[in-house]
JSON list of C-alpha atoms in Angstrom, two decimals:
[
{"chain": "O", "resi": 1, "resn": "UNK", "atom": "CA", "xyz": [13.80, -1.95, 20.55]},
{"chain": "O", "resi": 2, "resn": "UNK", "atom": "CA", "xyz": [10.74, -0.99, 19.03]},
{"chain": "O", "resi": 3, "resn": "UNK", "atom": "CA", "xyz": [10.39, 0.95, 15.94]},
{"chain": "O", "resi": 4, "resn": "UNK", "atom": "CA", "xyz": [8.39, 4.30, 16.44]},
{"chain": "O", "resi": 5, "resn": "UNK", "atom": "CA", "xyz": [6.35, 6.26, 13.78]},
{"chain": "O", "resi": 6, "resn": "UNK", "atom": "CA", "xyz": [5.07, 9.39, 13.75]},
{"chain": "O", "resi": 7, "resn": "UNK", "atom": "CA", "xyz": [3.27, 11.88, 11.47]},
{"chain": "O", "resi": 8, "resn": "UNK", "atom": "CA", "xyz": [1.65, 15.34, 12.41]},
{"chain": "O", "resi": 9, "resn": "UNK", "atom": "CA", "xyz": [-1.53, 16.76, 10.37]},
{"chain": "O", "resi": 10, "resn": "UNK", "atom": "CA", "xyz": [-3.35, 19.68, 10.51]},
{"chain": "O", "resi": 11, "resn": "UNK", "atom": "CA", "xyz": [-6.59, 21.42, 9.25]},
{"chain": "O", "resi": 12, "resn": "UNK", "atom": "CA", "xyz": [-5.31, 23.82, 6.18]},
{"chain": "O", "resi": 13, "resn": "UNK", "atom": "CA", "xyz": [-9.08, 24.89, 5.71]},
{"chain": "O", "resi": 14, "resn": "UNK", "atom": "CA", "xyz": [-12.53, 23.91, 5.36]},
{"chain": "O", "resi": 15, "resn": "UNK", "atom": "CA", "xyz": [-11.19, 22.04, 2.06]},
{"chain": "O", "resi": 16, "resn": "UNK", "atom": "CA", "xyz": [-8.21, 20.25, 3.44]},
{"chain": "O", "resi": 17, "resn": "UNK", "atom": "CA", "xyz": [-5.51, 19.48, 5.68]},
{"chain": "O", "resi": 18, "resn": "UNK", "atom": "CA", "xyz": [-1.85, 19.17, 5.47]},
{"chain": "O", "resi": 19, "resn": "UNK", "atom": "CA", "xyz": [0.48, 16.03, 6.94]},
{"chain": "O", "resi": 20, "resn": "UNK", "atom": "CA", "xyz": [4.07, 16.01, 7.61]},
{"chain": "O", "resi": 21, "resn": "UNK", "atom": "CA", "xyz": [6.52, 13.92, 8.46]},
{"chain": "O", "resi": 22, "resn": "UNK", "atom": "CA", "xyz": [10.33, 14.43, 8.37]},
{"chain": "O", "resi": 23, "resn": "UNK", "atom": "CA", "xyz": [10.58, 16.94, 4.90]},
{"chain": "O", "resi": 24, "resn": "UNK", "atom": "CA", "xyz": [7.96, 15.59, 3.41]},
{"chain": "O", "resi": 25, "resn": "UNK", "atom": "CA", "xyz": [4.15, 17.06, 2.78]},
{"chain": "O", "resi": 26, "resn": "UNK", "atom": "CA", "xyz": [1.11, 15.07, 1.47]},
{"chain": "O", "resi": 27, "resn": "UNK", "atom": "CA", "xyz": [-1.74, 17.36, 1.29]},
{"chain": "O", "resi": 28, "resn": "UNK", "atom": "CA", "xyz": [-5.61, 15.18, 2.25]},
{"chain": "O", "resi": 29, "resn": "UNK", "atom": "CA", "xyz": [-8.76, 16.30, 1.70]},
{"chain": "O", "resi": 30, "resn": "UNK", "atom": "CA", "xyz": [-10.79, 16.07, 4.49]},
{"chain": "O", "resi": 31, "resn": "UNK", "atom": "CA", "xyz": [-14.02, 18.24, 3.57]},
{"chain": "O", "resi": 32, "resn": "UNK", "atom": "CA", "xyz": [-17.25, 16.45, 2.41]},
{"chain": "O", "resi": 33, "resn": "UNK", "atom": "CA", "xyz": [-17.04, 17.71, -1.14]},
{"chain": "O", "resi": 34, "resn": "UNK", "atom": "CA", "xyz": [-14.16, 15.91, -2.05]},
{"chain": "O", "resi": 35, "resn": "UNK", "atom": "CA", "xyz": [-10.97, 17.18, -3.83]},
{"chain": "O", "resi": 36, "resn": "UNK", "atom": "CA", "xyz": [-9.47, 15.85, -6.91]},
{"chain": "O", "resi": 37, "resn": "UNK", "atom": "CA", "xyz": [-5.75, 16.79, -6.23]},
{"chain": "O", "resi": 38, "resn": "UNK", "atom": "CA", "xyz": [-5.62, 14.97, -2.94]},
{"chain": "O", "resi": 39, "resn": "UNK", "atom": "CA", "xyz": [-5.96, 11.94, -1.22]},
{"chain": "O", "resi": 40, "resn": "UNK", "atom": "CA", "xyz": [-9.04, 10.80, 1.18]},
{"chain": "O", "resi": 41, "resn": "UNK", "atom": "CA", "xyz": [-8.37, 9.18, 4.78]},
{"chain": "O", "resi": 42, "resn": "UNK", "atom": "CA", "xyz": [-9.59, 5.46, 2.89]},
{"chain": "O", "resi": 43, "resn": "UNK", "atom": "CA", "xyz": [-7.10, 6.50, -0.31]},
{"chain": "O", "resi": 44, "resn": "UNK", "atom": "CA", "xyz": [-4.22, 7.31, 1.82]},
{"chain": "O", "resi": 45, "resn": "UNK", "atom": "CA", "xyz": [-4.96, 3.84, 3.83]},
{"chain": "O", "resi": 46, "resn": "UNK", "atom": "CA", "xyz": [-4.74, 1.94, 0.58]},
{"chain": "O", "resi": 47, "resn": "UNK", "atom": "CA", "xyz": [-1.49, 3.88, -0.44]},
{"chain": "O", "resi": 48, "resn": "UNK", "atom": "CA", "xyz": [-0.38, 2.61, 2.62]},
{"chain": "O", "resi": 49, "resn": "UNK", "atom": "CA", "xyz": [-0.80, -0.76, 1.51]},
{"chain": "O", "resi": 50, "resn": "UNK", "atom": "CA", "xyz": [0.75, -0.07, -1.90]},
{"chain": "O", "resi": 51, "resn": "UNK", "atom": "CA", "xyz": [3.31, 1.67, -0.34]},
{"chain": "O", "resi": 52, "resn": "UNK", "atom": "CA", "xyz": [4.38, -1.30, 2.06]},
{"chain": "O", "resi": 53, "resn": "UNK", "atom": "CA", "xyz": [4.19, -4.14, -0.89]},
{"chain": "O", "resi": 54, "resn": "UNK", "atom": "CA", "xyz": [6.68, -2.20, -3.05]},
{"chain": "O", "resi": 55, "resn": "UNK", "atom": "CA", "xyz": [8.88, -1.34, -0.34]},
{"chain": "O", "resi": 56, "resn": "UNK", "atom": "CA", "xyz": [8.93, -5.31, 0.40]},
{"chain": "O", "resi": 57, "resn": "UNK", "atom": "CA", "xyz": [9.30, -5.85, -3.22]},
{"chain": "O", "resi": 58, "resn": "UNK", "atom": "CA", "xyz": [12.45, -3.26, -2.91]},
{"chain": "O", "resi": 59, "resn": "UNK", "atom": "CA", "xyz": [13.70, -5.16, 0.42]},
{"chain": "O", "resi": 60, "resn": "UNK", "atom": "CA", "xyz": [13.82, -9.01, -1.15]},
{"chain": "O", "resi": 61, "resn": "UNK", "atom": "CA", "xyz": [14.34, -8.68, -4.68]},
{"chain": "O", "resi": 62, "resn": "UNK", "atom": "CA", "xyz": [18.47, -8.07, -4.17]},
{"chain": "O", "resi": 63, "resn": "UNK", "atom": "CA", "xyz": [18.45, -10.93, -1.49]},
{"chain": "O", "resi": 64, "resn": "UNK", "atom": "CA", "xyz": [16.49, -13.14, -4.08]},
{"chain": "O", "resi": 65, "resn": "UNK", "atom": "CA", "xyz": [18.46, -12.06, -6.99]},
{"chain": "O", "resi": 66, "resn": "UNK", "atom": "CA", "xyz": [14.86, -11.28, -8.48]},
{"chain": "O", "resi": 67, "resn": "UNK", "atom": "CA", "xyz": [15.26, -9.49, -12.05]},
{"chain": "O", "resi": 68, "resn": "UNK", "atom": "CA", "xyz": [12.35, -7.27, -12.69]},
{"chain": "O", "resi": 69, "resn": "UNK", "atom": "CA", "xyz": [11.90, -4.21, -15.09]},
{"chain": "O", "resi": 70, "resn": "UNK", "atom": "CA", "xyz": [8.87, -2.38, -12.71]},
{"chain": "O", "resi": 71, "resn": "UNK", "atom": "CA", "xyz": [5.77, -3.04, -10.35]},
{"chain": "O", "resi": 72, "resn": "UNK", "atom": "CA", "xyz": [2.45, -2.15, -10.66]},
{"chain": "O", "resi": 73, "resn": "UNK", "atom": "CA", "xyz": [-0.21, -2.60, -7.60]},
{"chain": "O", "resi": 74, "resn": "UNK", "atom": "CA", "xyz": [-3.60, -1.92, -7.81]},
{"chain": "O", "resi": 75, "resn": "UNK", "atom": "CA", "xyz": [-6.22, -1.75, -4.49]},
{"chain": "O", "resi": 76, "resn": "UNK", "atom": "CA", "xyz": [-9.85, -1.62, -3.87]},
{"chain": "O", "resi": 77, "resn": "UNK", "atom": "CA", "xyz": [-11.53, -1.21, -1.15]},
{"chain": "O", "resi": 78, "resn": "UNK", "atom": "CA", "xyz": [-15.08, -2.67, 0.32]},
{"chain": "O", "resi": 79, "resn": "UNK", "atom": "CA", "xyz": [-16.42, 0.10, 2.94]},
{"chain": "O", "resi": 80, "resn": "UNK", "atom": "CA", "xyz": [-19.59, -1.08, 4.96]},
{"chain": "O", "resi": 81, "resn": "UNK", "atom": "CA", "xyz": [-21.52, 2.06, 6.38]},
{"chain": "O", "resi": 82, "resn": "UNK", "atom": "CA", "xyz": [-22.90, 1.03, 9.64]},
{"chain": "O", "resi": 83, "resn": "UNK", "atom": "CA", "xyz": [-20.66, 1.15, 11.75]},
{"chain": "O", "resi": 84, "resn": "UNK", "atom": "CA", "xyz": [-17.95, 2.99, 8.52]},
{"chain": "O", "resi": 85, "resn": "UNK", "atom": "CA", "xyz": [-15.41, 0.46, 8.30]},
{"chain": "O", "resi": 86, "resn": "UNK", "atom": "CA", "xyz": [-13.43, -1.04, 5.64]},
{"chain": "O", "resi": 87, "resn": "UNK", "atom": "CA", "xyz": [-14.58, -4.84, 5.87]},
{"chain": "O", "resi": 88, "resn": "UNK", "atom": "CA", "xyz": [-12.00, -5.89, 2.74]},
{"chain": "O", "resi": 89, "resn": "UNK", "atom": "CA", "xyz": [-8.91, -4.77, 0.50]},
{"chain": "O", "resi": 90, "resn": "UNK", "atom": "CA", "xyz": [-8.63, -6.72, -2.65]},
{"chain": "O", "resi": 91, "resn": "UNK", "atom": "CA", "xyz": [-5.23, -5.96, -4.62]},
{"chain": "O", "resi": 92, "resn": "UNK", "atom": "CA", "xyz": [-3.30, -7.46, -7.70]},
{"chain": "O", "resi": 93, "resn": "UNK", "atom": "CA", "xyz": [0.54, -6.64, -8.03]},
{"chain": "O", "resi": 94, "resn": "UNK", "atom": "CA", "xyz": [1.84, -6.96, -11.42]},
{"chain": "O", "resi": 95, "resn": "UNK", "atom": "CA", "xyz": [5.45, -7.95, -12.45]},
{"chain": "O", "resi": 96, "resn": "UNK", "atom": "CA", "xyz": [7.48, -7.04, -15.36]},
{"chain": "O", "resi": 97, "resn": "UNK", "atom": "CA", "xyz": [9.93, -10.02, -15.20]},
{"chain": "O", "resi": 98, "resn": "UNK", "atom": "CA", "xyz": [11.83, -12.80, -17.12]},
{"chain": "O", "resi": 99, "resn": "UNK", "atom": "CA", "xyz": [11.71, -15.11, -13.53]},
{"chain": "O", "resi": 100, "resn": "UNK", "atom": "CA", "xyz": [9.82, -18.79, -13.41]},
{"chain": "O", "resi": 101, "resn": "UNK", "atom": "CA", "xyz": [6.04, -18.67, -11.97]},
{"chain": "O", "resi": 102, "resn": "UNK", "atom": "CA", "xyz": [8.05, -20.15, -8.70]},
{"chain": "O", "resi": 103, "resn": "UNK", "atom": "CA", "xyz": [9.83, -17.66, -8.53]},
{"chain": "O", "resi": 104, "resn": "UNK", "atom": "CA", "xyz": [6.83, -14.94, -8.93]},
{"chain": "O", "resi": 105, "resn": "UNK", "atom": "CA", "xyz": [5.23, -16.83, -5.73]},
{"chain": "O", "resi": 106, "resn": "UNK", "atom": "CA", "xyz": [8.13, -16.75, -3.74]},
{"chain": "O", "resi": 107, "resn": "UNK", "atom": "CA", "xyz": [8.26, -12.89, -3.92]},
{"chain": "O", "resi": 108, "resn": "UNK", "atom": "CA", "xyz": [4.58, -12.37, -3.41]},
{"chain": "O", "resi": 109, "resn": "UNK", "atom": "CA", "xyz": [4.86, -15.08, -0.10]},
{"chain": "O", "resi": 110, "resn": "UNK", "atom": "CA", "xyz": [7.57, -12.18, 1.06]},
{"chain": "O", "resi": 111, "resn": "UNK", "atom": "CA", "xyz": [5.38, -9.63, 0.73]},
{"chain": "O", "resi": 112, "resn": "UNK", "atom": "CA", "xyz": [2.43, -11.67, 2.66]},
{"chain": "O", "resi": 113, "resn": "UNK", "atom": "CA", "xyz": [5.09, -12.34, 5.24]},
{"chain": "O", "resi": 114, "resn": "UNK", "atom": "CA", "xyz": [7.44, -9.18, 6.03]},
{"chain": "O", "resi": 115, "resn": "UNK", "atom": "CA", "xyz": [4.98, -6.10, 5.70]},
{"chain": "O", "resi": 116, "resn": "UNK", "atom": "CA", "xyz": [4.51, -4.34, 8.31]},
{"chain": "O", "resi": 117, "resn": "UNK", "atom": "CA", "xyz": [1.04, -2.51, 7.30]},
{"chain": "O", "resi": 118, "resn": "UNK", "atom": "CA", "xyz": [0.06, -5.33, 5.03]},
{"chain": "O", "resi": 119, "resn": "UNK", "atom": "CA", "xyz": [0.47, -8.13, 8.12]},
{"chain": "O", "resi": 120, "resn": "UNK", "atom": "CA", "xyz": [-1.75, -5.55, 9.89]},
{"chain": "O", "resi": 121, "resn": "UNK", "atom": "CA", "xyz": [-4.66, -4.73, 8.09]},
{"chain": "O", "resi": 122, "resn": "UNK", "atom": "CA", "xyz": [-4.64, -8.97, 6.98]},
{"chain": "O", "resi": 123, "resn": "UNK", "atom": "CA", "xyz": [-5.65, -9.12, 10.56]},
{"chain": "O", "resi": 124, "resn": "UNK", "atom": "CA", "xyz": [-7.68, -6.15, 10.84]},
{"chain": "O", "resi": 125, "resn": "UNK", "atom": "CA", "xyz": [-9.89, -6.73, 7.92]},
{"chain": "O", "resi": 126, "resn": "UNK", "atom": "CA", "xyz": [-9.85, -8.81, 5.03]},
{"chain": "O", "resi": 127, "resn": "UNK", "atom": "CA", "xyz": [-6.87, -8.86, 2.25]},
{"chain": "O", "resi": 128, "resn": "UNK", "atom": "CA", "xyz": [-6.38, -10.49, -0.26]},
{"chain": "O", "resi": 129, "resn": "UNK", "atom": "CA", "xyz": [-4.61, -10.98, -4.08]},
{"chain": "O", "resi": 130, "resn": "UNK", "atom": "CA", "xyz": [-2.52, -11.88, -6.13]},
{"chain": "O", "resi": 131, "resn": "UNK", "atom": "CA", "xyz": [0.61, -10.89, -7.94]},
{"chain": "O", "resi": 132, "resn": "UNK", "atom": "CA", "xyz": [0.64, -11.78, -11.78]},
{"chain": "O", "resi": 133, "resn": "UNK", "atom": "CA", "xyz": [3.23, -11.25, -14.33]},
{"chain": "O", "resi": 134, "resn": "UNK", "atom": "CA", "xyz": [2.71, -8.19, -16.78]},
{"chain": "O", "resi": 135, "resn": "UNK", "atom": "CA", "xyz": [1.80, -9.94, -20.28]}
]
């Protein structure tokens, strides 16, 4: 069985628009001017990427007994404008830990290998990082 996902948005007015899914709001701007209290449609795509790597994070670090005191993951984006597209992500997770430097690789190969949005938009456009330990 496949696993289904679905969100609903809809213009608020001519300065934003308003998504839901299950309780939960996330308000996007989707004029031209911009809007400082809310995410763009390219912001919200690379806090979908941030999103996915610390949920992965979340997911292995109990199964790899990984100690870690927080996360930190930072994204930029390359946009081309003709056609608009994003043509590459670049992102660096940072690691509070105590863990070897083989250990630090072996939780960033799990996030290359078990997220969902981040195994899509590796094939979709370019992606690519690293994850460092905080100094």
């Amino acid at each position: 069985m496949m696993l289904e996902y679905e969100v609903h948005a809809r213009r608020i007015d001519e300065h934003g628009s308003l998504a839901t899914c299950k309780d939960a709001e996330l308000v996007i701007y989707t004029n031209l001017a911009g809007r400082s209290d809310a995410f763009n449609p390219a912001e919200l795509f690379l806090a979908s990427i941030a999103a996915c790597m610390l949920k992965s994070i979340e997911r292995v670090t109990p199964m790899l007994k990984f100690g870690l005191r927080s996360v930190e993951v930072r994204l930029k984006a390359a946009r081309q404008d003709a056609p608009p597209r994003i043509i590459s992500v670049d992102y660096v997770i940072t690691v509070d830990t105590d863990e070897s430097d083989q250990r630090l690789e072996l939780l960033h190969t799990n996030v290359r290998k078990y997220g969902t949005i981040f195994n899509t938009v590796a094939d979709a456009a370019g992606l690519s990082g690293m994850l460092q330990r905080k100094a």
